[in-house]
Tab-separated table of C-alpha atoms in Angstrom:
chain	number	residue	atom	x	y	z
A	71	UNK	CA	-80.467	25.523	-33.031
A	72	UNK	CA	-79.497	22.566	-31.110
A	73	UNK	CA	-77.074	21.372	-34.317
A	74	UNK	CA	-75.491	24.899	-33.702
A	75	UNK	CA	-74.869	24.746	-30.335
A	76	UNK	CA	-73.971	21.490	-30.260
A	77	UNK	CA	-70.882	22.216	-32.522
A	78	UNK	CA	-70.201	25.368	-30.216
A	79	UNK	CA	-69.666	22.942	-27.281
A	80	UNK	CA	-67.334	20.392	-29.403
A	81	UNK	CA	-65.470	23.492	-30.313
A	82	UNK	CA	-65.141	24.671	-26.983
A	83	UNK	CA	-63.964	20.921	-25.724
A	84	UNK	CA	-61.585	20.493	-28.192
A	85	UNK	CA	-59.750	23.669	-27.255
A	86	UNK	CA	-59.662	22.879	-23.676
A	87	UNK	CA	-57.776	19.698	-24.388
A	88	UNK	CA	-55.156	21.521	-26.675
A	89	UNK	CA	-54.529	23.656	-23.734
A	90	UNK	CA	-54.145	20.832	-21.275
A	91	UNK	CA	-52.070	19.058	-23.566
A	92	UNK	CA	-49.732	22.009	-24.486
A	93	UNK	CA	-49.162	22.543	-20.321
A	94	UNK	CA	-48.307	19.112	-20.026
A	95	UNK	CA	-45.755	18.840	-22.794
A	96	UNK	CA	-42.077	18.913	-21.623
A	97	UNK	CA	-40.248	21.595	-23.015
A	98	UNK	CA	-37.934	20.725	-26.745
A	99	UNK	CA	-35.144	18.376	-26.336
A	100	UNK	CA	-32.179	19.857	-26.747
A	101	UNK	CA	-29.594	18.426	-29.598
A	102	UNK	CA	-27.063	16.396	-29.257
A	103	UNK	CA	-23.863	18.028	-29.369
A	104	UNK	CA	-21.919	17.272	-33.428
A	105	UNK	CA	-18.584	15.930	-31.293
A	106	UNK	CA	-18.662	13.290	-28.768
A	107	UNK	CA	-18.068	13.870	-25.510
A	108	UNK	CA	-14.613	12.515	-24.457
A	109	UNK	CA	-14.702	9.026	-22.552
A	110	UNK	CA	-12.911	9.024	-18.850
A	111	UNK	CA	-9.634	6.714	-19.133
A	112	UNK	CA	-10.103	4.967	-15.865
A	113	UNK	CA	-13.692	3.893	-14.710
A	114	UNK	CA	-13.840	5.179	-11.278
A	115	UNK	CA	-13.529	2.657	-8.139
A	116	UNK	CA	-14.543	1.505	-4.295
A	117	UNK	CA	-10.752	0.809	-4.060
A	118	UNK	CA	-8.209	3.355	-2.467
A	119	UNK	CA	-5.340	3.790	-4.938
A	120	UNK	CA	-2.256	1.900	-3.562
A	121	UNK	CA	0.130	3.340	-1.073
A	122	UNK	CA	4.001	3.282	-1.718
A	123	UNK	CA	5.537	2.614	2.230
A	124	UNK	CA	9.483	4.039	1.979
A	125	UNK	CA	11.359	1.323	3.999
A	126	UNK	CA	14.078	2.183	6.320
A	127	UNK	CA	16.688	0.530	4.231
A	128	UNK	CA	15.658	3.061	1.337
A	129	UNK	CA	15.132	6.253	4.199
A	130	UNK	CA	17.927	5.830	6.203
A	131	UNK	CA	17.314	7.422	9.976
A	132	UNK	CA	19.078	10.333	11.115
A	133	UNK	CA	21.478	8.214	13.061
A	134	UNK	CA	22.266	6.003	9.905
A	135	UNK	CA	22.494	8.958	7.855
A	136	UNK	CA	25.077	10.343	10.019
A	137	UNK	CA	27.188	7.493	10.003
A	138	UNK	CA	26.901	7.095	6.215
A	139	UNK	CA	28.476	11.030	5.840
A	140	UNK	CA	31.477	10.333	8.458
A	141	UNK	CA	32.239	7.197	6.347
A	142	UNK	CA	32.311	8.883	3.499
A	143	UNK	CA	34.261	11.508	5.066
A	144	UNK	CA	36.814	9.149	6.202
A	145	UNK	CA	37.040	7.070	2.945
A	146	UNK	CA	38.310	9.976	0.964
A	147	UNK	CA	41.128	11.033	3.404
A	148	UNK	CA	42.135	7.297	3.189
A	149	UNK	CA	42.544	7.724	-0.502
A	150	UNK	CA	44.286	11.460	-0.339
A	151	UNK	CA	46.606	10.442	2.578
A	152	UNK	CA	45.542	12.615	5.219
A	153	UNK	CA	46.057	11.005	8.517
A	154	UNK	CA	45.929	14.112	10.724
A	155	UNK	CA	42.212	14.786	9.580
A	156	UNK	CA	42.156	10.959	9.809
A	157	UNK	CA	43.181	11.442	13.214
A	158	UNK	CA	40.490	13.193	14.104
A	159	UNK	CA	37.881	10.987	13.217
A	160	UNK	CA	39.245	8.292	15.488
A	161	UNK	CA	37.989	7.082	19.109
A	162	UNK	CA	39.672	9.234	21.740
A	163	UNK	CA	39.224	6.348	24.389
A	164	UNK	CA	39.702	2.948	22.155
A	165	UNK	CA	41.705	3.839	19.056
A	166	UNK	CA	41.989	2.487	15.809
A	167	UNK	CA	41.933	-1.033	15.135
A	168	UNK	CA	43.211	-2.511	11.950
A	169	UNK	CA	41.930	-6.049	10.539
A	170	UNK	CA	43.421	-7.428	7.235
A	171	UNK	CA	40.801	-9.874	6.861
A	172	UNK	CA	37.138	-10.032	7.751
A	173	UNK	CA	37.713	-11.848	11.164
A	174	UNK	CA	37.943	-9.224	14.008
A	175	UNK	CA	41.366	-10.149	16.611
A	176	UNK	CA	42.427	-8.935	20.020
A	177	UNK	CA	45.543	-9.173	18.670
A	178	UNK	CA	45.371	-6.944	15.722
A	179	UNK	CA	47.222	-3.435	15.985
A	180	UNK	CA	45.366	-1.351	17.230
A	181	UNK	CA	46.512	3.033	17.319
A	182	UNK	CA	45.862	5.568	18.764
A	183	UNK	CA	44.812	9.411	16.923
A	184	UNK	CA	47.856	10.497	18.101
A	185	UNK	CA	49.860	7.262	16.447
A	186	UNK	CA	48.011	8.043	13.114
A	187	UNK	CA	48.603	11.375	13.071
A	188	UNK	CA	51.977	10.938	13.350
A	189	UNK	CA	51.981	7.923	11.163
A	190	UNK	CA	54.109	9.158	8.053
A	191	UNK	CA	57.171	9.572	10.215
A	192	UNK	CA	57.489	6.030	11.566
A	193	UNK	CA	58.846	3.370	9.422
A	194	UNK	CA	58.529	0.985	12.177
A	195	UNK	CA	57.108	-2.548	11.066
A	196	UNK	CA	54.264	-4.225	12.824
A	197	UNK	CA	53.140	-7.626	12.823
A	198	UNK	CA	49.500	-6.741	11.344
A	199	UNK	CA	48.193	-10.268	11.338
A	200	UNK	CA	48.745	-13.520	9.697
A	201	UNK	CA	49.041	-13.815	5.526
A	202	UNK	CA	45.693	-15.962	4.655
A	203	UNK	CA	46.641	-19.365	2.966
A	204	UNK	CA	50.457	-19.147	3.382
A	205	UNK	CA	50.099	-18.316	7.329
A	206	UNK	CA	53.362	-16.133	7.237
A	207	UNK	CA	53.346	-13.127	9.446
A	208	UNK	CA	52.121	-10.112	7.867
A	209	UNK	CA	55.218	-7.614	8.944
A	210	UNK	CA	54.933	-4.340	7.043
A	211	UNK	CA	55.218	-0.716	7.701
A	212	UNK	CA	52.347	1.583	8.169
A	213	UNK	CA	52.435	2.331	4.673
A	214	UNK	CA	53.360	-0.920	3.238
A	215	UNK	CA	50.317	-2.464	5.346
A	216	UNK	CA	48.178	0.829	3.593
A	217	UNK	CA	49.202	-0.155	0.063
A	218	UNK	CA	48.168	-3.990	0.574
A	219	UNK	CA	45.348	-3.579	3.326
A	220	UNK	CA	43.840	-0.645	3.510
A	221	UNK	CA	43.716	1.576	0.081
A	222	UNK	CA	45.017	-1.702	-2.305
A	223	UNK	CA	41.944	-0.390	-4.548
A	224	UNK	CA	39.748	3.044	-4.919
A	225	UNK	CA	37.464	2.716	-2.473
A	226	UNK	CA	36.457	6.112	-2.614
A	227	UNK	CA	34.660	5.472	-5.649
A	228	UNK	CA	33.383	1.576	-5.100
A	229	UNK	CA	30.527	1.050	-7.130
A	230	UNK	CA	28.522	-0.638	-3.702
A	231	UNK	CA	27.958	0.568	-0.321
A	232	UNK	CA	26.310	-1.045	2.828
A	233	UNK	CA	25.582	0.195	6.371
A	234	UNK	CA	25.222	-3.197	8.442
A	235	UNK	CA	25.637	-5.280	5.835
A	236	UNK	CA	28.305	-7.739	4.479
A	237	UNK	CA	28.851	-7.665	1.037
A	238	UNK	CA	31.623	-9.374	0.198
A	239	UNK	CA	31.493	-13.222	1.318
A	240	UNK	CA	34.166	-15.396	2.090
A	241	UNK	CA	35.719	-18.243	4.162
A	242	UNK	CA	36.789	-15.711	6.769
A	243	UNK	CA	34.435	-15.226	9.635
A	244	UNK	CA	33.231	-12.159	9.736
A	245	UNK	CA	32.420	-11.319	13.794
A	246	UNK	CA	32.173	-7.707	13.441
A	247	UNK	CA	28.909	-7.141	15.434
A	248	UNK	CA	30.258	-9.745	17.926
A	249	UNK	CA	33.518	-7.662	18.790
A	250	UNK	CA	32.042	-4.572	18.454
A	251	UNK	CA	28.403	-5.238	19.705
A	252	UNK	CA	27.177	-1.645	19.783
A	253	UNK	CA	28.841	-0.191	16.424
A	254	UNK	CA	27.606	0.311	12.866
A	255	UNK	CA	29.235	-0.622	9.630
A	256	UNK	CA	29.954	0.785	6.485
A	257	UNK	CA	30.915	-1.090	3.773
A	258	UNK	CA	33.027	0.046	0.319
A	259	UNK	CA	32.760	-2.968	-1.987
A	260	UNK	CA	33.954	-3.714	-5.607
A	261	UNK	CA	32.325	-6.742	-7.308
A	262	UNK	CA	35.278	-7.805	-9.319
A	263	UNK	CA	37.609	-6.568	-11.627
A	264	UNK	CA	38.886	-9.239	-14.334
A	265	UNK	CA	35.719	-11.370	-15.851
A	266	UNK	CA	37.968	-14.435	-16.226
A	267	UNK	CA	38.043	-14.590	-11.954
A	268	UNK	CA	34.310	-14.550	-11.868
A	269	UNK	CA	33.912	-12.128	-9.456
A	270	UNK	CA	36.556	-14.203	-7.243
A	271	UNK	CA	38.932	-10.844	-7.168
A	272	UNK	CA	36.445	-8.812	-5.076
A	273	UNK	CA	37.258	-6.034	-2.607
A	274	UNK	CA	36.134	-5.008	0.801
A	275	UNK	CA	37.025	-1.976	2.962
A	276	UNK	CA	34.318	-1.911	6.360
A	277	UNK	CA	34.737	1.580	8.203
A	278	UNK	CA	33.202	0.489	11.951
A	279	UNK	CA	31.904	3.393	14.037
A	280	UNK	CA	31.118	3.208	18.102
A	281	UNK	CA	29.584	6.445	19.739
A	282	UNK	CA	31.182	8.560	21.962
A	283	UNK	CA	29.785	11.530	23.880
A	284	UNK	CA	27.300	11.485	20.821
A	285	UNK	CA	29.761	11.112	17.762
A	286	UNK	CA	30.335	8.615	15.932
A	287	UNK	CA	33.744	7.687	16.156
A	288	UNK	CA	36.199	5.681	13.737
A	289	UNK	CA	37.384	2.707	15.780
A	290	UNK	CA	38.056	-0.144	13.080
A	291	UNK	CA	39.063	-0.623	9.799
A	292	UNK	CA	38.028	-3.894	8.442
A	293	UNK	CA	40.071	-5.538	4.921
A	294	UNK	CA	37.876	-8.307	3.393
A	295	UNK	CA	38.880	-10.258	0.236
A	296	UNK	CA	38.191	-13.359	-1.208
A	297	UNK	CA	40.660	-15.925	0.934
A	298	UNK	CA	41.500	-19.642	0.533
């Protein structure tokens, strides 16, 4: 009797530790997936990604902007002729003022709108300045002066540009900002033209713009070439 229930009690232990066991158990792992899962190409990190800053020399402002457009504007009526829309870029109060080289003069010509727009009908010849190297007077028509001073190369489709900048360098002094303190420049610039000069037969035209009644009027035009 005793044998008996002794067995009845192992019984009865033992199945009380299956249960236990089975509640404790953590439910079937689940299999691991036949294709890998893909890799991330760039381990995250505590650093922000960089931050591109646009400059003002690659945003111009609205100002600069404006001035860029009216240069534009005035370079291709210098190449199609047009000196009655030329005219009309031009500073009612100051005029135009014409510079063969880069050094600004109180004694170069200086005309009025009403001069250029009538500009085609007078042959007169001016004394524009003095020839670099040879000192001779420069005396040439309007035109003549245009052909050798002013449009001697397409500047309407110059390969550089510059607002406030020089470009072209040589041994003229170039006191733009000093004559006209208050003005901004654009600058039309060719690098060169024959390799055997080595760049020594580059061009300049400067278009300088003062403000008046808030527009930006045309009151210089500024020839720059390599001079000896």
């Amino acid at each position: 009797m005793k044998t008996k229930l002794a067995i009845i009690l192992f019984l009865l232990m033992s199945l009380l530790t299956a249960c236990n066991f089975a509640k404790s158990s953590p439910t079937a792992i689940p299999s691991l997936p036949t294709t890998p899962l893909p890799f991330p190409t760039s381990l995250p990190t505590d650093e922000p990604p960089p931050v591109i800053v646009i400059t003002p020399s690659t945003t111009p402002s609205l100002v600069d902007q404006t001035v860029i457009d009216r240069a534009s504007e005035v370079i291709q009526v210098l190449k199609d002729q047009d000196f009655i829309t030329l005219s009309t870029y031009i500073h009612p109060v100051d005029g135009l003022r014409v510079s063969p080289y880069a050094f600004v003069s109180d004694s170069d010509v200086v005309l009025s709108a009403d001069e250029v727009a009538d500009i085609l009908a007078d042959s007169r010849s001016f004394t524009w300045g003095l020839y670099s190297g040879s000192g001779e007077s420069i005396s040439l028509s309007f035109m003549g002066y245009y052909s050798q001073f002013i449009y001697d190369v397409d500047f309407a489709n110059a390969p550089e540009m510059a607002l406030n900048h020089r470009l072209g360098v040589s041994t003229s002094m170039d006191n733009i900002f000093e004559f006209y303190p208050s003005a901004k420049m654009v600058e039309f610039y060719f690098p060169g033209f024959d390799p055997q000069f080595d760049g020594m037969d580059w061009r300049s035209l400067r278009l300088v713009f003062t403000q008046h009644d808030s527009i930006w009027y045309l009151v210089g035009i500024v020839h720059d070439q390599w001079t000896t």
